[in-house]
Amino acid sequence: MIKVGILGASAYTSLELLKILLRHSGVEVSYLAIRGDGNPAISEIFPGLENRIDIRCANLDKDSIPEEVELVFVTLPPTVAKNYVPNAVKRGVKVVDLSADYRFREKNIYELWYKSVHEDADGINMAVYGLPELFKNEIRNSALVANPGCYPTGAILGLTPLIKGGLISTDDIIIDAKSGISGAGKKPTDITHYCERNENIEAYNVGCHRHGPEINHILSRVSGLDISTFFTPHLIPMNRGILNTVYAKISDGKSVHDIENTFDEFYRNEPFVRIKTQGLPRVVDVVNTNFCDISFTVVRDRVILITCIDNMVKGASGQAVQNMNIMLGFDETRGLL
Amino acid sequence: MIKVGILGASAYTSLELLKILLRHSGVEVSYLAIRGDGNPAISEIFPGLENRIDIRCANLDKDSIPEEVELVFVTLPPTVAKNYVPNAVKRGVKVVDLSADYRFREKNIYELWYKSVHEDADGINMAVYGLPELFKNEIRNSALVANPGCYPTGAILGLTPLIKGGLISTDDIIIDAKSGISGAGKKPTDITHYCERNENIEAYNVGCHRHGPEINHILSRVSGLDISTFFTPHLIPMNRGILNTVYAKISDGKSVHDIENTFDEFYRNEPFVRIKTQGLPRVVDVVNTNFCDISFTVVRDRVILITCIDNMVKGASGQAVQNMNIMLGFDETRGLL
Amino acid sequence: MIKVGILGASAYTSLELLKILLRHSGVEVSYLAIRGDGNPAISEIFPGLENRIDIRCANLDKDSIPEEVELVFVTLPPTVAKNYVPNAVKRGVKVVDLSADYRFREKNIYELWYKSVHEDADGINMAVYGLPELFKNEIRNSALVANPGCYPTGAILGLTPLIKGGLISTDDIIIDAKSGISGAGKKPTDITHYCERNENIEAYNVGCHRHGPEINHILSRVSGLDISTFFTPHLIPMNRGILNTVYAKISDGKSVHDIENTFDEFYRNEPFVRIKTQGLPRVVDVVNTNFCDISFTVVRDRVILITCIDNMVKGASGQAVQNMNIMLGFDETRGLL
Amino acid sequence: MIKVGILGASAYTSLELLKILLRHSGVEVSYLAIRGDGNPAISEIFPGLENRIDIRCANLDKDSIPEEVELVFVTLPPTVAKNYVPNAVKRGVKVVDLSADYRFREKNIYELWYKSVHEDADGINMAVYGLPELFKNEIRNSALVANPGCYPTGAILGLTPLIKGGLISTDDIIIDAKSGISGAGKKPTDITHYCERNENIEAYNVGCHRHGPEINHILSRVSGLDISTFFTPHLIPMNRGILNTVYAKISDGKSVHDIENTFDEFYRNEPFVRIKTQGLPRVVDVVNTNFCDISFTVVRDRVILITCIDNMVKGASGQAVQNMNIMLGFDETRGLL
């Protein structure tokens, strides 16, 4: 049993990680650390974990990661994670960072959007973007994986095959995204107040959400082009799930069959991507799973992609375990099916 | 007190009409008719109406609209409404039809999309599309008003000023729509089953929803152009509300100020359209009201419009009462503020 | 038009009051005051009020209630309200206080449960408990009405006729209550976080909720007995509505017909109480109305009462307007049907 | 790998069984049968199962259970299950029946409440009530296990220790139950319509729900007494979860410590019962798990028990797998933690 830990154990993504890891037969969670004083049992933070895991939380600032821990998940907020990642890396602990802090190769883009100086240039250089369907080999050999954002995961999985295959125009891509509320985290705010979210839907950060540049950054990298998409996120009254509706112009001469073939070839061997040939993606079909469901519909000269994930699993903790599996030499699907 | 009636009184839109009309000081609901046998009190169908209105339902097929009724709302399903509208018109009763049966001037478009032969050519010719912000004068003098569909209401209100003002390109308009479940009606189906809708979101009828041609039909009529939009509806886990996110290319040389001025001029005197200059439209702000909230955000060469209504009020029964007010000479806002 | 105001205008109950009062043809809201600095327009706090009411909020501590205001609603939290009520009363302004501060005639019970010293003995003495179905005459002549709590409203309306009629035993009454989340107020907390409430139900304050003593206090007062009920509140994932399921032992020799007759006589002339003889109370039937629906079912030697209200209307702001109507000489139902 | 099957594979409980069994390393689902014509792949019925299990459904009436299948789960509705169970038993296939058809030892109680003649007296005689915490030994040696109802599971687990220990009076037990909607099954009805359930709560079958006699039947059996409880179920707007609030009178001379000790002794070795000493049971803590959380609060002379389960797991399919584990000699928790 390989021992793993979590830095930032009081986050929702940490609870989700624990639920997944408790069913993983190859690893044991032996270390949990939180910010702030006190050493609560994790079941005091998440009562549902009582009788399932019995660990007291260490203190992020006072305690060290124990020697026997081979890999840590970092579930700290963006701009905070980068204060703790370098030390873990230095100690030889592998890291899957669920924050945004190591997703950008260009430090200045990160600093612009996250309004925080990034001093860990070594980390940025060594980090691999943890979308296994695109970067599996790099992940396998990496000591620091930057787990993708929830919105980007589906958007990039849907668009990459079509962009790389030259099937769509890259200068007019629209991503209309709808997310459940768990993505907003556990801290009570006006945004997460029940009566503000229930029986409501609203867009937010139109044209200026941080996941827009992340999507552009990765799509540009995989294509070698300079891609700017239009990205509009919305909050939907449900706990989990993200559905992205993506609109793109089909390149001249390309057909629905080209799209079908391209998707089929690209994802044929990927266990967690399902290209739907019947019906459309739905949150109920992916919830509590690591699947990304993708459909495509051609209307006149446009293709309408729909991608759907559980934001807490494929959009966060499940993908993090998928990355861990690859980094530690387990079967990619272990604990995730 | 002018007497009005409802044909199809067991629909959700009928319940909503009754709630609004009970607060309207100028009319009295004196006639309710349903299909099927039996003459239940309306409070047996909708228990919440007990002590508020005490009328037994007549039978649509057996009974006639009483002489004293000056106007009827038709809340029958599409393809059924047109079996009852002609007789009402012939008797001199004014009609606000909430179905789709009289929304299209071109019979063939209707018949194609609703798969039903339409034999009431006179009705089609005399019917006015009941979007008061665009067709108030025609409505005033009309005996048959076709109340708009729920999705089209917001989409058309958002797009018309920009199209008529030449501010956006008309060949690449994307309407990504999100609706609560009440729009699917009262009949239990797989689609309306609680566990299929709750904690779920899904698109449906991508590229082939009937409200797409309705939007195109009206936008083409008001502009004199031939407009085809891309329209994708989604079902969201909430009872009421529709939010449309609309993407359009800004015409060369046009600016955000042109958009602002155009909206301001177009809707300055309209009591039910609010152009948001701060914040974005939200369902919680329009629910149980007849308002349509609209925002615009410019991102590079695109404008992103967001329109938001209560699909049961401005998207159905509230707009029907607004039309009634205009047809009967009441102040347009009576009973609606 | 009589001018009224609201002290504590940023509360959810204030939003609800404004929605009701905007449809009330006899009063005009002319004064709104909030704690804290700044003088925002009320539509900045509640964007849904844009175009409906245009008032800037005054400052509770710095500004005085204007001369022309005849009545104020106090929507401040308990223990805060009593700091502002005495001054209003002294100025001759009538007060409907939606907090708990004037609901108890015995100061010590209040102080025990609300952990706050109450120095306004005059206010306590003059205050009338604002449940119009029980205390209409006192309310009519009162200058200070203590609007009932949301849970107590339904529980007291259901139990009072049976207790006063000697139909049930008073030493074994169980009130199992289920409430929507709006009752928890607008402040973001762990309790009101969307993901903690959605897809969840939990009991809270079992045997020690403040509304338990309020129920006991009023039931004891109306009966002349010393009544202690068992009261268990639960939070349910919905915005609005309270359903109380009440269990009581039927007195020897009393029958279901006695219960029926007693309810009928007690509430025959009350416009807002509906005794259900068919079907059971449901939140959907009372939401956005001032009704309290009540049913009774006899099982062996017990009667099971179910009472149902909209906690924001009959449980708060609607009842407050009902009280206002009585205090100002309007018809009791004005603006509420 | 032991091969198992499901009779009635299109039910929600079947989907839940499949999700659990796909993670169970000791069994393989090799047979699925449905009523009606056609042989759809199970992923056509539940699209979320695509890429996870690939079996076509056999026909319940035409096809036989294959030789290699050692155990079947029956997820058919009550009154239907008993038409298929005898044949399976005769063929030597072990059965876990999730319907109510074999829960009652007294045929006449069953027939009274389920309005259906029961001709399988042998089945009734051999069936064991599948609540493992009470009947583990009988289950271990049984070929036919009647999986408990969702409401009874929590109610019986909460009450049995106190009744057997003589800690509470048995003639005045009140069970106020709140359930999510999945318990109503997959068939679309007025009851399961989204807009009737969302933002609503209502009681149903007050004093006459079929799970009342089931609770009474089992409590009477385990105690040797004749126990009649008061049982009131409510529908709550959420997919999953049942919370029972139970009120009982404490026997003279018994204390909260007796209750605590009794629960501790009774459930000390049970892996799926958690007696909460801090906080109260919540659906979010048990959802997607096989746990039953129980709390007790003493108020004057009453104890208020709260029990909480996921109705689809401990209340149905998880408990069925727990029973299967015991019947097949697996560790009781296999696939369930």
PDB file of N, CA, C and O in Angstrom, chain B residues 206-243:
ATOM      1  N   VAL B 206     -31.605  19.716 -30.123  1.00  0.00           N
ATOM      2  CA  VAL B 206     -30.542  20.614 -30.599  1.00  0.00           C
ATOM      3  C   VAL B 206     -30.711  20.830 -32.101  1.00  0.00           C
ATOM      4  O   VAL B 206     -30.710  19.879 -32.881  1.00  0.00           O
ATOM      5  N   GLY B 207     -30.885  22.057 -32.487  1.00  0.00           N
ATOM      6  CA  GLY B 207     -31.049  22.385 -33.889  1.00  0.00           C
ATOM      7  C   GLY B 207     -32.425  22.059 -34.455  1.00  0.00           C
ATOM      8  O   GLY B 207     -32.678  22.304 -35.643  1.00  0.00           O
ATOM      9  N   CYS B 208     -33.323  21.549 -33.633  1.00  0.00           N
ATOM     10  CA  CYS B 208     -34.639  21.182 -34.183  1.00  0.00           C
ATOM     11  C   CYS B 208     -35.780  21.441 -33.217  1.00  0.00           C
ATOM     12  O   CYS B 208     -36.801  20.755 -33.246  1.00  0.00           O
ATOM     13  N   HIS B 209     -35.641  22.417 -32.336  1.00  0.00           N
ATOM     14  CA  HIS B 209     -36.746  22.766 -31.446  1.00  0.00           C
ATOM     15  C   HIS B 209     -37.679  23.726 -32.179  1.00  0.00           C
ATOM     16  O   HIS B 209     -37.239  24.611 -32.901  1.00  0.00           O
ATOM     17  N   ARG B 210     -38.976  23.559 -31.952  1.00  0.00           N
ATOM     18  CA  ARG B 210     -39.978  24.369 -32.656  1.00  0.00           C
ATOM     19  C   ARG B 210     -39.854  25.866 -32.419  1.00  0.00           C
ATOM     20  O   ARG B 210     -40.359  26.666 -33.203  1.00  0.00           O
ATOM     21  N   HIS B 211     -39.243  26.247 -31.321  1.00  0.00           N
ATOM     22  CA  HIS B 211     -39.122  27.679 -31.057  1.00  0.00           C
ATOM     23  C   HIS B 211     -38.023  28.324 -31.897  1.00  0.00           C
ATOM     24  O   HIS B 211     -37.963  29.547 -32.003  1.00  0.00           O
ATOM     25  N   GLY B 212     -37.145  27.497 -32.490  1.00  0.00           N
ATOM     26  CA  GLY B 212     -36.145  28.046 -33.411  1.00  0.00           C
ATOM     27  C   GLY B 212     -36.802  28.712 -34.603  1.00  0.00           C
ATOM     28  O   GLY B 212     -36.590  29.918 -34.847  1.00  0.00           O
ATOM     29  N   PRO B 213     -37.632  28.002 -35.360  1.00  0.00           N
ATOM     30  CA  PRO B 213     -38.319  28.657 -36.479  1.00  0.00           C
ATOM     31  C   PRO B 213     -39.183  29.833 -36.046  1.00  0.00           C
ATOM     32  O   PRO B 213     -39.304  30.805 -36.797  1.00  0.00           O
ATOM     33  N   GLU B 214     -39.767  29.780 -34.862  1.00  0.00           N
ATOM     34  CA  GLU B 214     -40.568  30.925 -34.411  1.00  0.00           C
ATOM     35  C   GLU B 214     -39.687  32.169 -34.239  1.00  0.00           C
ATOM     36  O   GLU B 214     -40.050  33.261 -34.678  1.00  0.00           O
ATOM     37  N   ILE B 215     -38.544  31.973 -33.611  1.00  0.00           N
ATOM     38  CA  ILE B 215     -37.604  33.094 -33.458  1.00  0.00           C
ATOM     39  C   ILE B 215     -37.192  33.622 -34.835  1.00  0.00           C
ATOM     40  O   ILE B 215     -37.221  34.838 -35.090  1.00  0.00           O
ATOM     41  N   ASN B 216     -36.809  32.709 -35.723  1.00  0.00           N
ATOM     42  CA  ASN B 216     -36.361  33.127 -37.054  1.00  0.00           C
ATOM     43  C   ASN B 216     -37.471  33.867 -37.805  1.00  0.00           C
ATOM     44  O   ASN B 216     -37.229  34.886 -38.466  1.00  0.00           O
ATOM     45  N   HIS B 217     -38.672  33.346 -37.696  1.00  0.00           N
ATOM     46  CA  HIS B 217     -39.832  33.907 -38.380  1.00  0.00           C
ATOM     47  C   HIS B 217     -40.058  35.355 -37.960  1.00  0.00           C
ATOM     48  O   HIS B 217     -40.240  36.246 -38.807  1.00  0.00           O
ATOM     49  N   ILE B 218     -40.019  35.605 -36.678  1.00  0.00           N
ATOM     50  CA  ILE B 218     -40.314  36.963 -36.201  1.00  0.00           C
ATOM     51  C   ILE B 218     -39.132  37.895 -36.445  1.00  0.00           C
ATOM     52  O   ILE B 218     -39.312  39.039 -36.885  1.00  0.00           O
ATOM     53  N   LEU B 219     -37.921  37.418 -36.207  1.00  0.00           N
ATOM     54  CA  LEU B 219     -36.759  38.278 -36.476  1.00  0.00           C
ATOM     55  C   LEU B 219     -36.696  38.634 -37.954  1.00  0.00           C
ATOM     56  O   LEU B 219     -36.353  39.770 -38.317  1.00  0.00           O
ATOM     57  N   SER B 220     -37.023  37.694 -38.812  1.00  0.00           N
ATOM     58  CA  SER B 220     -37.021  37.980 -40.255  1.00  0.00           C
ATOM     59  C   SER B 220     -38.097  39.011 -40.588  1.00  0.00           C
ATOM     60  O   SER B 220     -37.872  39.942 -41.365  1.00  0.00           O
ATOM     61  N   ARG B 221     -39.254  38.845 -39.968  1.00  0.00           N
ATOM     62  CA  ARG B 221     -40.331  39.779 -40.267  1.00  0.00           C
ATOM     63  C   ARG B 221     -39.997  41.204 -39.839  1.00  0.00           C
ATOM     64  O   ARG B 221     -40.175  42.149 -40.599  1.00  0.00           O
ATOM     65  N   VAL B 222     -39.466  41.351 -38.625  1.00  0.00           N
ATOM     66  CA  VAL B 222     -39.200  42.720 -38.143  1.00  0.00           C
ATOM     67  C   VAL B 222     -38.037  43.366 -38.875  1.00  0.00           C
ATOM     68  O   VAL B 222     -37.927  44.589 -38.941  1.00  0.00           O
ATOM     69  N   SER B 223     -37.141  42.544 -39.454  1.00  0.00           N
ATOM     70  CA  SER B 223     -35.961  43.114 -40.102  1.00  0.00           C
ATOM     71  C   SER B 223     -36.090  43.163 -41.621  1.00  0.00           C
ATOM     72  O   SER B 223     -35.327  43.859 -42.291  1.00  0.00           O
ATOM     73  N   GLY B 224     -37.014  42.394 -42.168  1.00  0.00           N
ATOM     74  CA  GLY B 224     -37.082  42.296 -43.616  1.00  0.00           C
ATOM     75  C   GLY B 224     -35.981  41.441 -44.205  1.00  0.00           C
ATOM     76  O   GLY B 224     -35.809  41.370 -45.421  1.00  0.00           O
ATOM     77  N   LEU B 225     -35.216  40.786 -43.367  1.00  0.00           N
ATOM     78  CA  LEU B 225     -34.124  39.915 -43.829  1.00  0.00           C
ATOM     79  C   LEU B 225     -34.553  38.458 -43.671  1.00  0.00           C
ATOM     80  O   LEU B 225     -35.622  38.162 -43.155  1.00  0.00           O
ATOM     81  N   ASP B 226     -33.683  37.576 -44.106  1.00  0.00           N
ATOM     82  CA  ASP B 226     -33.955  36.142 -43.926  1.00  0.00           C
ATOM     83  C   ASP B 226     -32.973  35.617 -42.885  1.00  0.00           C
ATOM     84  O   ASP B 226     -31.815  35.350 -43.180  1.00  0.00           O
ATOM     85  N   ILE B 227     -33.431  35.497 -41.666  1.00  0.00           N
ATOM     86  CA  ILE B 227     -32.537  35.220 -40.546  1.00  0.00           C
ATOM     87  C   ILE B 227     -32.720  33.798 -40.034  1.00  0.00           C
ATOM     88  O   ILE B 227     -33.840  33.357 -39.792  1.00  0.00           O
ATOM     89  N   SER B 228     -31.608  33.087 -39.926  1.00  0.00           N
ATOM     90  CA  SER B 228     -31.617  31.761 -39.295  1.00  0.00           C
ATOM     91  C   SER B 228     -30.640  31.762 -38.133  1.00  0.00           C
ATOM     92  O   SER B 228     -29.441  31.952 -38.326  1.00  0.00           O
ATOM     93  N   THR B 229     -31.161  31.556 -36.953  1.00  0.00           N
ATOM     94  CA  THR B 229     -30.301  31.530 -35.775  1.00  0.00           C
ATOM     95  C   THR B 229     -29.956  30.081 -35.419  1.00  0.00           C
ATOM     96  O   THR B 229     -30.552  29.144 -35.929  1.00  0.00           O
ATOM     97  N   PHE B 230     -28.979  29.934 -34.539  1.00  0.00           N
ATOM     98  CA  PHE B 230     -28.695  28.638 -33.934  1.00  0.00           C
ATOM     99  C   PHE B 230     -29.305  28.651 -32.533  1.00  0.00           C
ATOM    100  O   PHE B 230     -28.944  29.498 -31.714  1.00  0.00           O
ATOM    101  N   PHE B 231     -30.214  27.722 -32.282  1.00  0.00           N
ATOM    102  CA  PHE B 231     -30.969  27.765 -31.034  1.00  0.00           C
ATOM    103  C   PHE B 231     -30.837  26.429 -30.296  1.00  0.00           C
ATOM    104  O   PHE B 231     -31.194  25.378 -30.839  1.00  0.00           O
ATOM    105  N   THR B 232     -30.313  26.466 -29.093  1.00  0.00           N
ATOM    106  CA  THR B 232     -30.128  25.240 -28.307  1.00  0.00           C
ATOM    107  C   THR B 232     -30.785  25.388 -26.942  1.00  0.00           C
ATOM    108  O   THR B 232     -30.278  26.109 -26.075  1.00  0.00           O
ATOM    109  N   PRO B 233     -31.897  24.707 -26.717  1.00  0.00           N
ATOM    110  CA  PRO B 233     -32.545  24.778 -25.405  1.00  0.00           C
ATOM    111  C   PRO B 233     -32.001  23.715 -24.438  1.00  0.00           C
ATOM    112  O   PRO B 233     -31.606  22.626 -24.849  1.00  0.00           O
ATOM    113  N   HIS B 234     -31.990  24.066 -23.165  1.00  0.00           N
ATOM    114  CA  HIS B 234     -31.574  23.147 -22.100  1.00  0.00           C
ATOM    115  C   HIS B 234     -32.619  23.145 -20.990  1.00  0.00           C
ATOM    116  O   HIS B 234     -33.234  24.179 -20.725  1.00  0.00           O
ATOM    117  N   LEU B 235     -32.760  22.022 -20.329  1.00  0.00           N
ATOM    118  CA  LEU B 235     -33.638  21.947 -19.149  1.00  0.00           C
ATOM    119  C   LEU B 235     -32.811  22.025 -17.871  1.00  0.00           C
ATOM    120  O   LEU B 235     -31.827  21.304 -17.710  1.00  0.00           O
ATOM    121  N   ILE B 236     -33.242  22.890 -16.981  1.00  0.00           N
ATOM    122  CA  ILE B 236     -32.535  23.223 -15.749  1.00  0.00           C
ATOM    123  C   ILE B 236     -33.407  22.836 -14.562  1.00  0.00           C
ATOM    124  O   ILE B 236     -34.613  23.034 -14.621  1.00  0.00           O
ATOM    125  N   PRO B 237     -32.819  22.343 -13.480  1.00  0.00           N
ATOM    126  CA  PRO B 237     -33.662  21.918 -12.360  1.00  0.00           C
ATOM    127  C   PRO B 237     -34.229  23.059 -11.522  1.00  0.00           C
ATOM    128  O   PRO B 237     -33.729  23.364 -10.448  1.00  0.00           O
ATOM    129  N   MET B 238     -35.260  23.690 -12.054  1.00  0.00           N
ATOM    130  CA  MET B 238     -35.994  24.710 -11.299  1.00  0.00           C
ATOM    131  C   MET B 238     -37.391  24.764 -11.911  1.00  0.00           C
ATOM    132  O   MET B 238     -37.591  24.310 -13.038  1.00  0.00           O
ATOM    133  N   ASN B 239     -38.347  25.295 -11.181  1.00  0.00           N
ATOM    134  CA  ASN B 239     -39.716  25.326 -11.701  1.00  0.00           C
ATOM    135  C   ASN B 239     -39.889  26.328 -12.821  1.00  0.00           C
ATOM    136  O   ASN B 239     -40.469  26.035 -13.847  1.00  0.00           O
ATOM    137  N   ARG B 240     -39.399  27.543 -12.587  1.00  0.00           N
ATOM    138  CA  ARG B 240     -39.703  28.657 -13.468  1.00  0.00           C
ATOM    139  C   ARG B 240     -38.453  29.401 -13.893  1.00  0.00           C
ATOM    140  O   ARG B 240     -37.474  29.439 -13.164  1.00  0.00           O
ATOM    141  N   GLY B 241     -38.575  30.071 -15.017  1.00  0.00           N
ATOM    142  CA  GLY B 241     -37.523  30.951 -15.462  1.00  0.00           C
ATOM    143  C   GLY B 241     -36.865  30.466 -16.738  1.00  0.00           C
ATOM    144  O   GLY B 241     -36.707  29.267 -16.945  1.00  0.00           O
ATOM    145  N   ILE B 242     -36.538  31.429 -17.592  1.00  0.00           N
ATOM    146  CA  ILE B 242     -35.737  31.141 -18.789  1.00  0.00           C
ATOM    147  C   ILE B 242     -34.643  32.189 -18.865  1.00  0.00           C
ATOM    148  O   ILE B 242     -34.911  33.386 -18.731  1.00  0.00           O
ATOM    149  N   LEU B 243     -33.442  31.727 -19.061  1.00  0.00           N
ATOM    150  CA  LEU B 243     -32.324  32.624 -19.312  1.00  0.00           C
ATOM    151  C   LEU B 243     -31.742  32.263 -20.675  1.00  0.00           C
ATOM    152  O   LEU B 243     -31.373  31.110 -20.907  1.00  0.00           O
TER     153      LEU B 243
END
